[in-house]
Amino acid sequence: MTTSVLAVGAWLKNAACLVLDGRAHWSPVHGDLSDPQACVKLEHSVMALVQQAAEAGAPVQAIAHDLHPDFFSTRLAIATAEALGVPAIGVQHHHAHLAAVIAEHGIEGPVVGLALDGVGLGTDGTPWGGELLWLDGAQWARLGHLQPLALPGGDRAAREPWRMAASALHAMGRADQIVPRFGLKVGEAVAAGVHQMLDKGLNCPKTSSAGRWFDAAAGALGLCHHQQDEAQAAIALEQAATRALALQPGLPPLPGAVLHADGRIDLRPVLAQLFDATDADAAAVGFHLALADALALALIAAVTERGTRSATLGGGCFFNRVLRDRTVRRLTDARLDVYLHGPQGCGDAGLAIGQAWVAAQQLQNPRAHIPVEETVSCA
């Protein structure tokens, strides 16, 4: 990468990155931009990195940012780009996650990758988070994604995993079980309200987020109904799976995952078994392995179709060791070259280098910066 590009990261665990003369220069991690102090620190870092590029005789040529228009980082990028007279380039969140892996490893040629996290705005305006993408230079395509689930109550559903479990029941045609299953935990009136919300589609945006599927699984098994900390439900689910695997390493995946021709990876038949499980820890293993196997099968099919052997894995869900190890094993067994994140981690703290890489590709080939194709958005 020979261009001088500054990227400002996204919202969570924000960090900025200046790519100058092919080297990445990172700011400190500022934290989540819901904290005003983190916003101030990001602004100072951006000013310092702009100055660093100017003093090196390679002024910033573009500023990359997330697609979400309301992020402080996005607004700062646009304002700074206007002040410098350079383009501000929006980069789709999951595209950036996988591009970060490409940049860190110096991968050349096309790749197919899985980007799994809590949420990121998609090019269709909906929240993504369980994505199968193809990347080749400035071009990219969304090849597949996890079956979307409704978010009853919008962002509140991300804080209350029982709502995601209720959403899954509704998506399975078992909505009449929502109140009996969750009424005692959250209050019958609240559970009935969520049921009604799902029936009417009121404040229920749909998301392909892998994080929300983990929430639904944790809620179904009764491991976590309300989250006090980020990824609390997913961590509880991983801990349950780890306990079971320590006692019984050969536990199998749960059956039933469906790979649809339109690119959807549907885990509803897998999740249905969690609501009836008598051993929560063993069921947690089964869910993890079923998810990993379905994702790996979808990626293997995609690399065969696209004529590449390079597979990349990015996004915060790959902090989950059970998911990561199983997915990597399945891909390496298929003789793929598998690339994981670098020292900045697989989460949003390492996102900015991917944004910078994408922006640099677009500067070099400005006519090829849009997705060349996308799967049809499916309910």
XYZ file of C-alpha atoms in Angstrom:
379
model
C 0.000 0.000 0.000
C 1.805 3.121 -1.209
C -0.905 5.719 -0.643
C -1.158 7.789 2.535
C -4.586 7.022 4.007
C -6.023 7.737 7.438
C -8.835 5.586 8.838
C -10.849 6.473 11.932
C -12.373 3.141 12.976
C -16.010 2.659 13.957
C -17.841 3.009 17.306
C -16.792 0.274 19.732
C -13.178 0.002 20.942
C -12.269 2.808 18.598
C -8.735 3.239 17.285
C -7.449 5.193 14.288
C -4.790 4.073 11.843
C -2.559 5.938 9.400
C -1.132 3.830 6.585
C 1.982 5.585 5.334
C 4.606 4.143 2.975
C 3.104 0.705 3.422
C 3.314 0.787 7.231
C 0.518 1.090 9.769
C 0.762 3.740 12.474
C -1.859 3.171 15.174
C -3.367 5.542 17.673
C -4.088 4.251 21.186
C -7.403 2.440 21.613
C -9.823 5.182 22.632
C -12.682 2.987 23.818
C -16.348 3.182 22.855
C -17.454 6.462 21.317
C -20.496 6.607 23.588
C -17.982 8.144 26.017
C -17.401 11.854 25.239
C -13.808 11.542 26.437
C -13.183 8.812 23.885
C -14.458 11.186 21.175
C -12.078 13.886 22.337
C -9.174 11.427 22.328
C -10.040 10.277 18.802
C -10.127 13.865 17.587
C -6.679 14.492 19.063
C -5.342 11.284 17.518
C -6.677 12.204 14.083
C -5.006 15.617 14.279
C -1.726 14.030 15.358
C -1.784 11.439 12.567
C -2.584 14.079 9.951
C 0.398 16.070 11.227
C 2.598 12.976 11.179
C 1.765 12.327 7.522
C 2.432 15.957 6.588
C 5.805 15.983 8.367
C 6.761 12.792 6.512
C 6.150 14.581 3.224
C 3.176 12.370 2.363
C -0.009 14.319 3.221
C -3.147 12.296 3.823
C -4.851 11.560 0.501
C -8.143 10.197 1.868
C -9.906 9.494 5.150
C -11.782 6.225 5.556
C -14.718 5.686 7.900
C -17.612 3.358 8.681
C -20.822 3.552 6.644
C -22.926 4.446 9.689
C -23.758 8.152 9.303
C -24.390 8.795 13.014
C -21.051 7.584 14.385
C -18.875 10.353 15.792
C -15.982 8.802 13.879
C -17.899 9.158 10.602
C -18.763 12.793 11.232
C -15.186 13.547 12.262
C -13.820 11.850 9.139
C -16.089 13.848 6.844
C -15.308 17.153 8.561
C -11.559 16.489 8.534
C -11.610 15.404 4.903
C -13.439 18.599 3.942
C -10.888 20.690 5.832
C -8.019 18.925 4.066
C -9.701 18.920 0.661
C -9.451 15.126 0.300
C -12.151 12.468 -0.177
C -13.925 10.806 2.738
C -14.492 7.156 1.836
C -17.139 5.065 3.584
C -16.278 1.388 4.037
C -18.800 -1.273 4.961
C -18.059 -2.599 8.445
C -17.594 -6.301 7.631
C -15.733 -5.555 4.430
C -13.287 -3.661 6.652
C -12.962 -6.576 9.108
C -11.823 -8.932 6.360
C -9.731 -6.291 4.622
C -7.869 -5.868 7.920
C -6.788 -9.507 7.730
C -5.698 -9.035 4.107
C -3.690 -5.931 5.002
C -2.038 -7.481 8.035
C -0.949 -10.603 6.128
C -0.215 -8.933 2.791
C -2.510 -11.352 0.963
C -2.569 -10.919 -2.807
C -5.425 -11.972 -5.036
C -9.033 -12.814 -4.229
C -10.177 -14.183 -0.870
C -13.402 -15.453 0.625
C -14.008 -14.670 4.263
C -16.348 -14.852 7.227
C -17.009 -11.673 9.211
C -18.914 -12.396 12.423
C -19.742 -9.811 15.071
C -22.532 -8.019 16.893
C -23.579 -5.469 14.308
C -22.453 -3.282 11.442
C -24.513 -1.293 8.971
C -24.933 -3.105 5.666
C -25.074 -1.577 2.222
C -28.807 -2.326 2.147
C -29.374 -0.191 5.260
C -30.001 -3.169 7.567
C -27.771 -4.374 10.424
C -25.399 -7.140 9.335
C -23.117 -9.320 11.420
C -22.917 -12.879 10.056
C -21.406 -12.376 6.598
C -19.754 -14.467 3.899
C -17.879 -12.087 1.579
C -15.619 -12.258 -1.472
C -12.912 -9.618 -1.848
C -10.571 -8.898 -4.734
C -8.828 -5.543 -4.608
C -11.409 -2.771 -4.747
C -14.212 -5.191 -5.622
C -16.242 -7.201 -3.154
C -19.484 -9.127 -2.932
C -21.785 -10.423 -0.240
C -22.165 -14.125 -1.011
C -24.165 -15.232 1.997
C -25.235 -14.459 5.540
C -26.886 -15.909 8.601
C -30.658 -16.110 8.504
C -31.913 -12.724 9.732
C -33.674 -12.580 13.076
C -35.967 -9.810 14.281
C -34.726 -7.470 17.012
C -37.818 -6.901 19.196
C -37.324 -3.470 20.675
C -34.413 -2.623 18.399
C -31.148 -2.061 20.285
C -32.789 -3.233 23.513
C -32.795 -6.772 22.106
C -28.982 -6.702 22.067
C -29.009 -6.052 25.832
C -31.657 -8.664 26.678
C -30.887 -12.082 25.189
C -34.277 -13.455 26.188
C -35.752 -11.171 23.510
C -33.589 -12.837 20.874
C -34.699 -16.241 22.124
C -38.306 -15.010 21.867
C -37.560 -13.775 18.345
C -36.234 -17.214 17.429
C -39.345 -18.902 18.827
C -41.478 -16.570 16.747
C -39.410 -17.326 13.643
C -39.940 -21.058 14.260
C -43.702 -20.725 14.504
C -43.624 -21.290 18.277
C -44.606 -17.805 19.412
C -47.224 -19.200 21.797
C -44.309 -20.369 23.985
C -42.859 -16.886 24.555
C -44.963 -15.950 27.579
C -44.872 -19.385 29.272
C -41.080 -19.589 28.878
C -40.079 -16.047 29.789
C -43.002 -14.551 31.707
C -41.680 -15.569 35.131
C -38.213 -14.180 34.365
C -39.145 -10.829 32.819
C -42.810 -10.350 33.718
C -45.807 -11.686 31.822
C -46.820 -8.256 30.550
C -43.339 -7.614 29.119
C -43.161 -11.055 27.497
C -46.659 -10.612 26.054
C -45.638 -7.197 24.727
C -42.666 -8.692 22.908
C -44.921 -11.392 21.482
C -47.284 -8.738 20.163
C -44.385 -6.657 18.851
C -43.096 -9.630 16.852
C -46.574 -10.463 15.525
C -47.032 -6.920 14.237
C -43.432 -6.369 13.165
C -43.420 -3.228 15.320
C -39.913 -1.919 16.103
C -38.471 -5.253 15.008
C -35.687 -4.585 12.491
C -34.024 -7.732 11.197
C -30.350 -8.530 11.514
C -27.997 -11.228 10.247
C -25.771 -10.702 13.312
C -23.875 -13.719 14.610
C -23.791 -12.040 18.008
C -27.569 -12.017 18.176
C -27.690 -15.734 17.274
C -25.373 -16.380 20.224
C -27.703 -14.291 22.394
C -30.690 -16.321 21.224
C -28.895 -19.579 22.065
C -27.902 -18.331 25.536
C -31.454 -17.148 26.143
C -32.917 -20.440 24.980
C -30.702 -22.365 27.405
C -31.436 -19.964 30.269
C -27.755 -19.005 30.598
C -28.347 -15.265 30.330
C -31.533 -13.194 30.159
C -30.103 -9.691 30.653
C -26.593 -8.498 29.816
C -24.669 -6.121 32.047
C -21.531 -6.263 29.902
C -20.837 -6.543 26.189
C -20.976 -10.157 24.903
C -21.945 -11.472 28.353
C -24.398 -13.965 26.881
C -21.979 -15.190 24.215
C -19.259 -15.619 26.846
C -21.626 -17.602 29.072
C -22.477 -19.844 26.114
C -18.793 -20.384 25.284
C -17.995 -21.159 28.927
C -20.781 -23.750 29.001
C -19.420 -25.362 25.843
C -15.868 -25.331 27.204
C -16.984 -27.085 30.396
C -18.714 -29.814 28.436
C -15.809 -30.348 26.031
C -13.379 -30.678 28.936
C -15.442 -33.652 30.163
C -16.480 -35.065 26.783
C -14.182 -33.886 23.939
C -16.075 -35.901 21.336
C -19.479 -34.243 21.693
C -21.125 -33.860 18.256
C -22.706 -30.856 16.554
C -26.468 -30.566 16.635
C -28.030 -31.463 13.284
C -30.347 -29.400 11.133
C -28.454 -26.376 9.759
C -29.641 -25.477 6.253
C -27.624 -23.733 3.524
C -30.120 -22.112 1.160
C -29.417 -21.435 -2.504
C -29.865 -17.685 -1.956
C -26.949 -17.584 0.500
C -28.834 -17.811 3.796
C -27.344 -19.995 6.525
C -30.339 -21.034 8.600
C -29.788 -22.252 12.153
C -33.399 -22.248 13.269
C -33.631 -26.083 13.262
C -30.481 -26.186 15.397
C -31.684 -23.558 17.830
C -35.058 -25.278 18.183
C -33.318 -28.168 19.954
C -31.881 -25.835 22.614
C -35.332 -24.945 23.950
C -35.887 -28.617 24.770
C -32.352 -29.461 25.960
C -31.883 -31.202 29.309
C -28.094 -30.649 29.376
C -27.371 -26.974 28.717
C -23.595 -27.409 28.503
C -23.764 -30.212 25.951
C -26.346 -28.263 23.962
C -24.022 -25.249 23.959
C -21.330 -27.431 22.378
C -23.764 -28.700 19.793
C -24.766 -25.176 18.843
C -21.164 -23.955 18.525
C -20.118 -26.878 16.361
C -23.223 -26.712 14.177
C -22.647 -23.004 13.562
C -18.957 -23.489 12.773
C -19.635 -26.403 10.431
C -22.379 -24.569 8.538
C -20.206 -21.479 8.110
C -17.224 -23.552 6.993
C -19.310 -25.493 4.463
C -20.646 -22.249 3.008
C -17.131 -20.825 2.722
C -15.722 -24.005 1.179
C -18.440 -23.948 -1.472
C -17.702 -20.284 -2.162
C -13.945 -20.687 -2.631
C -14.578 -23.531 -5.050
C -16.936 -21.348 -7.068
C -14.640 -18.315 -6.943
C -11.431 -20.134 -7.756
C -9.365 -19.177 -4.706
C -7.853 -21.104 -1.790
C -7.530 -18.148 0.603
C -9.954 -17.940 3.538
C -10.049 -15.052 6.023
C -11.807 -14.873 9.392
C -12.609 -11.568 11.101
C -14.972 -9.905 13.539
C -15.299 -10.069 17.311
C -17.120 -13.419 17.407
C -13.819 -15.093 16.534
C -12.569 -14.288 20.018
C -14.722 -17.344 20.819
C -12.185 -20.152 20.909
C -14.670 -23.000 20.431
C -16.102 -21.376 17.308
C -12.708 -20.313 15.955
C -10.943 -23.638 16.456
C -13.740 -25.677 14.891
C -14.057 -23.343 11.901
C -10.308 -23.281 11.276
C -10.106 -27.062 11.549
C -12.859 -27.574 9.002
C -11.234 -25.120 6.586
C -7.731 -26.522 6.929
C -9.100 -30.047 6.467
C -10.410 -28.756 3.121
C -6.814 -27.654 2.311
C -7.562 -23.948 2.373
C -5.058 -21.294 3.397
C -6.656 -19.775 6.495
C -5.750 -16.301 7.740
C -6.717 -14.867 11.120
C -6.348 -11.432 12.652
C -3.051 -9.789 13.557
C -1.900 -8.233 16.857
C -4.718 -5.654 16.934
C -7.246 -8.458 17.376
C -10.281 -9.590 15.423
C -12.647 -7.000 16.895
C -13.294 -3.362 16.157
C -9.998 -2.212 17.702
C -8.275 -3.585 14.600
C -10.854 -2.403 12.078
C -9.195 0.826 10.919
C -6.385 -0.806 8.968
C -9.033 -2.608 6.917
C -10.803 0.677 6.249
C -7.503 2.195 5.135
C -6.719 -0.778 2.880
C -10.109 -0.539 1.162
C -9.771 3.220 0.696
C -6.310 2.795 -0.802
C -7.671 0.205 -3.242
C -10.409 2.613 -4.266
C -7.940 5.442 -4.815
C -5.956 3.170 -7.103
C -9.046 1.897 -8.940
C -11.924 4.345 -8.299
C -14.314 2.693 -10.776
C -14.362 -0.615 -8.926
C -15.173 0.370 -5.357
C -18.780 -0.827 -5.175
C -19.929 -4.397 -4.510
C -20.094 -6.268 -7.797
C -23.055 -8.278 -6.564
C -25.099 -8.983 -3.478
C -27.395 -11.743 -2.357
C -31.067 -10.899 -2.211
C -32.110 -9.656 1.216
C -34.314 -12.373 2.701
C -36.634 -12.287 5.690
